Amino acid sequence: MSLEHHLIQASFDQAADQYEQHAVLQKESLLRLLERLGDDLKTAPGQILDLGCGTGWAVPELLRMYPESQLIAADFAPSMVAKVPEHPQVTTRVTDAHAIDVHAQSCDLVFSNLMMQWCDESTVLQEIKRALKPGGIVHLTTMGEHTLHELKHAWAGIDDKPHVNQFVPAAQIADLAMRLGFEDVIADSEFITMTYANVVDVMRDLKNIGAHNVDHNRHKGLMSAKVIKQLTQNYAEFRSEDGLFPATYELVYLRARKPADDKGLPLKIKS
Ligand SMILES: C[S@@+](CC[C@H](N)C(=O)[O-])C[C@H]1O[C@@H](n2cnc3c(N)ncnc32)[C@H](O)[C@@H]1O
């Protein structure tokens, strides 16, 4: 595991206690993903894997939607997993999405809200495909390339360090899924804008939910009053009439199916 990967894990692990309190965007994304899932999947999946389950926010709703299903709630942050609600049909697992600790071809549905943006998309999609039964389906959300463009713009006027995570375009995720042999691939995106009282709150919210940049080139010091002032000035063109600071998130949805005739053989990635 790389240093960045360890830092992401540690960051989420430490964020577990405050996660639900601050994760407004994640909750909104979760509700939208659950709605799409309900519209798409009318028959109950036997085995659901909630990958990157966090505190298990999705668990009660998944059980309400599919009362007969078995659920594995999996996340690599032990403190998150410890918060998953207990239920006879729910098992928890501390496992990394890059090497998921589930049997091959064991899941009918892989559900994942806002985890994949922290991961190597190709490895995780291959793992999801391995975990799915032939004909099984994945529904996930991740962050798109336009996410936090205001903050990126504000920082770009100060230095060229990567203060905000880089996210990939929706079309690239769809393309990757198809090259990995998924079918019925649908990827689209929508924008959600949140507003904050000041630029420090924008940055703090990212940190509270473990979403701050952990790239090794990141700026490591505390923000000085001078930097805060500069960031605030550079944010000016985006501020609303009432002076609030908007932060735009591009929410990417991916829905894809493992072919019913997939034999589970090692993948030859189509170029
Ligand atoms: C933004 S939270 C979303 C949690 C949950 N899905 C929800 O909707 O509330 C992202 C979660 O993904 C987990 N995560 C990130 N990278 C992961 C990885 N490589 N393997 C497993 N879990 C991971 C984090 O620990 C965190 O709990």
Short mmCIF file of C-alpha atoms and ligand atoms in Angstrom, two decimals:
data_model
loop_
_atom_site.label_atom_id
_atom_site.label_comp_id
_atom_site.label_asym_id
_atom_site.label_seq_id
_atom_site.Cartn_x
_atom_site.Cartn_y
_atom_site.Cartn_z
CA MET A 1 0.00 0.00 0.00
CA SER A 2 1.39 3.44 -0.88
CA LEU A 3 1.87 6.20 1.66
CA GLU A 4 -1.08 8.10 0.18
CA HIS A 5 -3.25 5.03 0.51
CA HIS A 6 -2.31 4.70 4.20
CA LEU A 7 -3.04 8.38 4.72
CA ILE A 8 -6.48 8.08 3.12
CA GLN A 9 -7.28 5.07 5.30
CA ALA A 10 -6.05 6.78 8.47
CA SER A 11 -7.92 9.94 7.56
CA PHE A 12 -11.24 8.10 7.16
CA ASP A 13 -10.58 6.04 10.25
CA GLN A 14 -10.17 9.21 12.30
CA ALA A 15 -13.22 10.82 10.66
CA ALA A 16 -15.64 8.04 11.68
CA ASP A 17 -17.08 9.80 14.76
CA GLN A 18 -17.86 13.05 12.96
CA TYR A 19 -18.60 11.55 9.55
CA GLU A 20 -22.42 11.56 9.50
CA GLN A 21 -22.58 15.00 11.08
CA HIS A 22 -20.56 16.59 8.27
CA ALA A 23 -21.28 14.38 5.27
CA VAL A 24 -24.17 16.39 3.81
CA LEU A 25 -23.10 15.84 0.23
CA GLN A 26 -22.49 12.13 0.81
CA LYS A 27 -26.00 11.76 2.25
CA GLU A 28 -27.54 13.54 -0.73
CA SER A 29 -25.54 11.38 -3.12
CA LEU A 30 -26.55 8.26 -1.21
CA LEU A 31 -30.26 9.12 -1.42
CA ARG A 32 -29.97 9.77 -5.15
CA LEU A 33 -28.08 6.52 -5.75
CA LEU A 34 -30.64 4.53 -3.73
CA GLU A 35 -33.43 6.08 -5.77
CA ARG A 36 -31.73 5.09 -9.04
CA LEU A 37 -31.14 1.60 -7.70
CA GLY A 38 -34.81 1.24 -6.73
CA ASP A 39 -35.89 2.38 -10.20
CA ASP A 40 -33.54 -0.10 -11.86
CA LEU A 41 -33.63 -3.23 -9.72
CA LYS A 42 -37.13 -4.47 -9.05
CA THR A 43 -36.17 -8.01 -8.06
CA ALA A 44 -34.38 -8.49 -4.77
CA PRO A 45 -30.67 -9.29 -5.07
CA GLY A 46 -29.68 -12.33 -3.00
CA GLN A 47 -26.34 -10.93 -1.86
CA ILE A 48 -25.50 -7.23 -1.76
CA LEU A 49 -22.02 -5.83 -1.21
CA ASP A 50 -21.94 -2.24 0.05
CA LEU A 51 -18.36 -1.34 -0.85
CA GLY A 52 -16.83 1.57 1.05
CA CYS A 53 -19.86 1.42 3.33
CA GLY A 54 -18.55 4.00 5.81
CA THR A 55 -20.75 4.00 8.91
CA GLY A 56 -23.35 1.86 7.11
CA TRP A 57 -25.70 4.71 6.29
CA ALA A 58 -27.12 2.79 3.33
CA VAL A 59 -27.77 -0.38 5.33
CA PRO A 60 -31.26 0.36 6.78
CA GLU A 61 -32.56 1.61 3.42
CA LEU A 62 -31.11 -1.31 1.46
CA LEU A 63 -32.78 -3.70 3.91
CA ARG A 64 -36.06 -1.81 3.62
CA MET A 65 -35.89 -1.98 -0.19
CA TYR A 66 -34.78 -5.62 -0.28
CA PRO A 67 -35.94 -7.24 2.98
CA GLU A 68 -34.89 -10.74 1.88
CA SER A 69 -31.33 -9.83 0.87
CA GLN A 70 -28.09 -10.61 2.65
CA LEU A 71 -25.74 -7.69 2.98
CA ILE A 72 -21.98 -7.39 3.33
CA ALA A 73 -20.94 -3.95 4.53
CA ALA A 74 -17.26 -3.50 3.68
CA ASP A 75 -14.80 -0.68 4.24
CA PHE A 76 -11.06 -0.41 4.85
CA ALA A 77 -11.46 1.92 7.85
CA PRO A 78 -12.11 -0.22 10.97
CA SER A 79 -13.69 2.67 12.91
CA MET A 80 -16.20 3.18 10.12
CA VAL A 81 -17.08 -0.52 9.98
CA ALA A 82 -17.53 -0.57 13.78
CA LYS A 83 -20.46 1.83 13.35
CA VAL A 84 -22.43 -0.29 10.86
CA PRO A 85 -25.86 -1.08 12.38
CA GLU A 86 -26.14 -4.66 13.60
CA HIS A 87 -28.70 -6.86 11.86
CA PRO A 88 -28.96 -10.64 11.36
CA GLN A 89 -28.73 -10.23 7.58
CA VAL A 90 -25.72 -7.94 7.72
CA THR A 91 -22.10 -9.02 7.98
CA THR A 92 -19.28 -6.52 8.16
CA ARG A 93 -15.80 -6.74 6.72
CA VAL A 94 -12.71 -4.60 6.99
CA THR A 95 -11.28 -4.94 3.52
CA ASP A 96 -9.67 -2.90 0.79
CA ALA A 97 -11.63 -2.31 -2.41
CA HIS A 98 -8.46 -3.04 -4.40
CA ALA A 99 -8.49 -6.65 -3.14
CA ILE A 100 -11.98 -7.28 -1.80
CA ASP A 101 -12.26 -10.02 0.77
CA VAL A 102 -15.30 -11.74 -0.75
CA HIS A 103 -15.60 -14.90 -2.82
CA ALA A 104 -15.50 -14.56 -6.59
CA GLN A 105 -18.94 -14.61 -8.24
CA SER A 106 -20.75 -14.27 -4.91
CA CYS A 107 -22.64 -10.97 -5.18
CA ASP A 108 -25.75 -10.04 -7.13
CA LEU A 109 -25.34 -6.33 -6.50
CA VAL A 110 -22.34 -4.17 -5.67
CA PHE A 111 -23.44 -0.82 -4.30
CA SER A 112 -20.90 1.89 -3.60
CA ASN A 113 -21.47 5.52 -2.69
CA LEU A 114 -18.58 7.96 -3.07
CA MET A 115 -15.73 5.55 -2.42
CA MET A 116 -14.22 5.07 -5.86
CA GLN A 117 -12.72 8.55 -6.18
CA TRP A 118 -10.13 7.51 -3.57
CA CYS A 119 -9.12 4.42 -5.47
CA ASP A 120 -7.49 3.15 -8.61
CA GLU A 121 -10.65 2.87 -10.70
CA SER A 122 -9.41 0.09 -12.96
CA THR A 123 -8.34 -2.20 -10.09
CA VAL A 124 -11.55 -1.59 -8.16
CA LEU A 125 -13.79 -2.21 -11.18
CA GLN A 126 -11.94 -5.47 -11.87
CA GLU A 127 -12.45 -6.47 -8.25
CA ILE A 128 -16.13 -5.57 -8.42
CA LYS A 129 -16.45 -7.68 -11.57
CA ARG A 130 -14.72 -10.58 -9.84
CA ALA A 131 -17.08 -10.30 -6.87
CA LEU A 132 -20.22 -10.18 -9.02
CA LYS A 133 -22.12 -13.25 -10.16
CA PRO A 134 -22.62 -13.47 -13.94
CA GLY A 135 -25.53 -11.13 -14.67
CA GLY A 136 -24.83 -9.19 -11.46
CA ILE A 137 -24.98 -5.43 -11.41
CA VAL A 138 -22.98 -2.54 -9.97
CA HIS A 139 -24.42 0.84 -9.02
CA LEU A 140 -21.94 3.41 -7.79
CA THR A 141 -21.22 7.09 -7.49
CA THR A 142 -17.90 8.83 -7.69
CA MET A 143 -16.62 12.36 -8.16
CA GLY A 144 -16.24 13.89 -11.62
CA GLU A 145 -13.55 16.11 -13.04
CA HIS A 146 -15.38 19.41 -12.44
CA THR A 147 -15.61 18.82 -8.71
CA LEU A 148 -14.49 21.81 -6.61
CA HIS A 149 -13.51 23.86 -9.64
CA GLU A 150 -13.96 27.07 -7.61
CA LEU A 151 -11.47 25.96 -4.98
CA LYS A 152 -9.02 24.74 -7.63
CA HIS A 153 -9.29 28.12 -9.33
CA ALA A 154 -8.73 29.97 -6.05
CA TRP A 155 -5.63 27.90 -5.22
CA ALA A 156 -4.27 28.14 -8.78
CA GLY A 157 -3.87 31.89 -8.23
CA ILE A 158 -1.58 31.19 -5.27
CA ASP A 159 0.63 28.24 -6.20
CA ASP A 160 0.66 25.21 -8.48
CA LYS A 161 0.49 22.53 -5.78
CA PRO A 162 -2.37 19.98 -5.91
CA HIS A 163 -4.58 21.17 -3.05
CA VAL A 164 -7.68 19.44 -4.36
CA ASN A 165 -7.95 15.82 -5.45
CA GLN A 166 -8.03 15.20 -9.20
CA PHE A 167 -11.10 13.34 -10.36
CA VAL A 168 -11.77 11.63 -13.70
CA PRO A 169 -14.45 12.43 -16.31
CA ALA A 170 -17.67 10.37 -16.37
CA ALA A 171 -16.96 9.26 -19.95
CA GLN A 172 -13.62 7.83 -18.84
CA ILE A 173 -15.29 5.72 -16.13
CA ALA A 174 -17.82 4.40 -18.66
CA ASP A 175 -15.08 3.66 -21.15
CA LEU A 176 -13.08 1.82 -18.52
CA ALA A 177 -16.09 -0.28 -17.48
CA MET A 178 -16.70 -1.28 -21.10
CA ARG A 179 -13.03 -2.15 -21.66
CA LEU A 180 -13.19 -4.35 -18.56
CA GLY A 181 -16.01 -6.28 -20.16
CA PHE A 182 -19.06 -4.89 -18.37
CA GLU A 183 -22.22 -4.48 -20.46
CA ASP A 184 -25.30 -2.24 -20.28
CA VAL A 185 -22.98 0.52 -19.07
CA ILE A 186 -24.60 3.83 -18.21
CA ALA A 187 -22.59 6.72 -16.80
CA ASP A 188 -23.86 10.24 -16.33
CA SER A 189 -23.29 13.09 -13.96
CA GLU A 190 -25.02 15.96 -12.23
CA PHE A 191 -23.83 18.95 -10.25
CA ILE A 192 -24.55 19.61 -6.61
CA THR A 193 -23.55 22.97 -5.20
CA MET A 194 -23.05 23.50 -1.49
CA THR A 195 -22.51 26.90 0.06
CA TYR A 196 -20.24 27.89 2.92
CA ALA A 197 -19.80 31.04 4.99
CA ASN A 198 -16.11 31.39 4.18
CA VAL A 199 -13.25 29.68 2.44
CA VAL A 200 -11.92 28.12 5.65
CA ASP A 201 -15.26 26.33 6.06
CA VAL A 202 -14.94 24.95 2.52
CA MET A 203 -11.52 23.54 3.37
CA ARG A 204 -12.58 22.34 6.83
CA ASP A 205 -15.56 20.45 5.47
CA LEU A 206 -13.30 18.56 3.10
CA LYS A 207 -11.02 17.60 5.95
CA ASN A 208 -13.88 16.57 8.27
CA ILE A 209 -15.11 14.05 5.78
CA GLY A 210 -11.60 12.78 4.98
CA ALA A 211 -11.73 14.30 1.52
CA HIS A 212 -8.80 16.66 1.64
CA ASN A 213 -5.92 16.18 -0.72
CA VAL A 214 -3.43 13.60 0.45
CA ASP A 215 -1.23 13.77 -2.61
CA HIS A 216 2.42 13.73 -1.60
CA ASN A 217 2.95 17.08 -3.37
CA ARG A 218 0.28 18.70 -1.28
CA HIS A 219 0.81 21.83 0.76
CA LYS A 220 1.56 20.52 4.25
CA GLY A 221 1.56 23.64 6.43
CA LEU A 222 -1.36 25.31 8.14
CA MET A 223 -2.99 28.04 6.10
CA SER A 224 -1.64 31.45 7.05
CA ALA A 225 -3.88 34.50 7.36
CA LYS A 226 -2.25 35.78 4.16
CA VAL A 227 -3.19 32.62 2.22
CA ILE A 228 -6.74 32.72 3.56
CA LYS A 229 -7.06 36.33 2.43
CA GLN A 230 -5.70 35.48 -1.03
CA LEU A 231 -7.97 32.46 -1.37
CA THR A 232 -10.95 34.60 -0.37
CA GLN A 233 -10.05 37.20 -2.98
CA ASN A 234 -9.55 34.57 -5.68
CA TYR A 235 -12.92 33.04 -4.83
CA ALA A 236 -14.66 36.42 -5.32
CA GLU A 237 -15.98 35.79 -8.84
CA PHE A 238 -17.93 32.74 -7.64
CA ARG A 239 -19.50 34.22 -4.50
CA SER A 240 -23.24 34.54 -4.37
CA GLU A 241 -25.07 37.84 -3.90
CA ASP A 242 -25.38 37.15 -0.19
CA GLY A 243 -21.61 36.62 -0.01
CA LEU A 244 -21.61 32.83 0.41
CA PHE A 245 -18.88 30.58 -0.98
CA PRO A 246 -20.18 27.91 -3.37
CA ALA A 247 -18.44 24.57 -3.83
CA THR A 248 -19.56 22.53 -6.83
CA TYR A 249 -19.42 18.75 -6.77
CA GLU A 250 -19.85 16.73 -9.95
CA LEU A 251 -21.55 13.52 -8.97
CA VAL A 252 -20.87 10.70 -11.44
CA TYR A 253 -23.14 7.65 -11.52
CA LEU A 254 -22.06 4.35 -13.02
CA ARG A 255 -24.38 1.45 -13.59
CA ALA A 256 -23.00 -1.66 -15.32
CA ARG A 257 -23.70 -5.37 -15.60
CA LYS A 258 -21.39 -8.35 -15.62
CA PRO A 259 -22.37 -10.41 -18.70
CA ALA A 260 -24.56 -13.40 -17.91
CA ASP A 261 -22.19 -15.65 -19.86
CA ASP A 262 -19.03 -14.35 -18.11
CA LYS A 263 -16.95 -17.34 -17.09
CA GLY A 264 -14.90 -15.40 -14.52
CA LEU A 265 -11.68 -15.97 -16.47
CA PRO A 266 -8.76 -13.54 -16.01
CA LEU A 267 -9.46 -10.30 -17.79
CA LYS A 268 -7.93 -9.30 -21.09
CA ILE A 269 -8.52 -5.56 -21.10
CA LYS A 270 -9.84 -4.39 -24.47
CA SER A 271 -7.90 -1.42 -25.83
C1 LIG B 1 -17.22 9.36 1.50
S1 LIG B 1 -17.25 7.90 2.44
C2 LIG B 1 -18.78 7.17 1.93
C3 LIG B 1 -19.29 6.17 2.94
C4 LIG B 1 -20.64 5.54 2.61
N1 LIG B 1 -20.60 4.85 1.34
C5 LIG B 1 -21.73 6.57 2.65
O1 LIG B 1 -22.44 6.70 1.66
O2 LIG B 1 -21.91 7.21 3.68
C6 LIG B 1 -16.06 6.92 1.60
C7 LIG B 1 -15.76 5.62 2.28
O3 LIG B 1 -14.94 4.84 1.43
C8 LIG B 1 -13.99 4.19 2.22
N2 LIG B 1 -12.86 3.86 1.36
C9 LIG B 1 -12.04 4.68 0.69
N3 LIG B 1 -11.11 3.99 0.01
C10 LIG B 1 -11.35 2.68 0.25
C11 LIG B 1 -10.73 1.47 -0.15
N4 LIG B 1 -9.66 1.48 -0.95
N5 LIG B 1 -11.25 0.31 0.28
C12 LIG B 1 -12.33 0.28 1.09
N6 LIG B 1 -12.96 1.40 1.54
C13 LIG B 1 -12.47 2.59 1.11
C14 LIG B 1 -13.65 5.17 3.32
O4 LIG B 1 -13.07 4.55 4.46
C15 LIG B 1 -15.01 5.79 3.60
O5 LIG B 1 -15.69 5.11 4.62
#
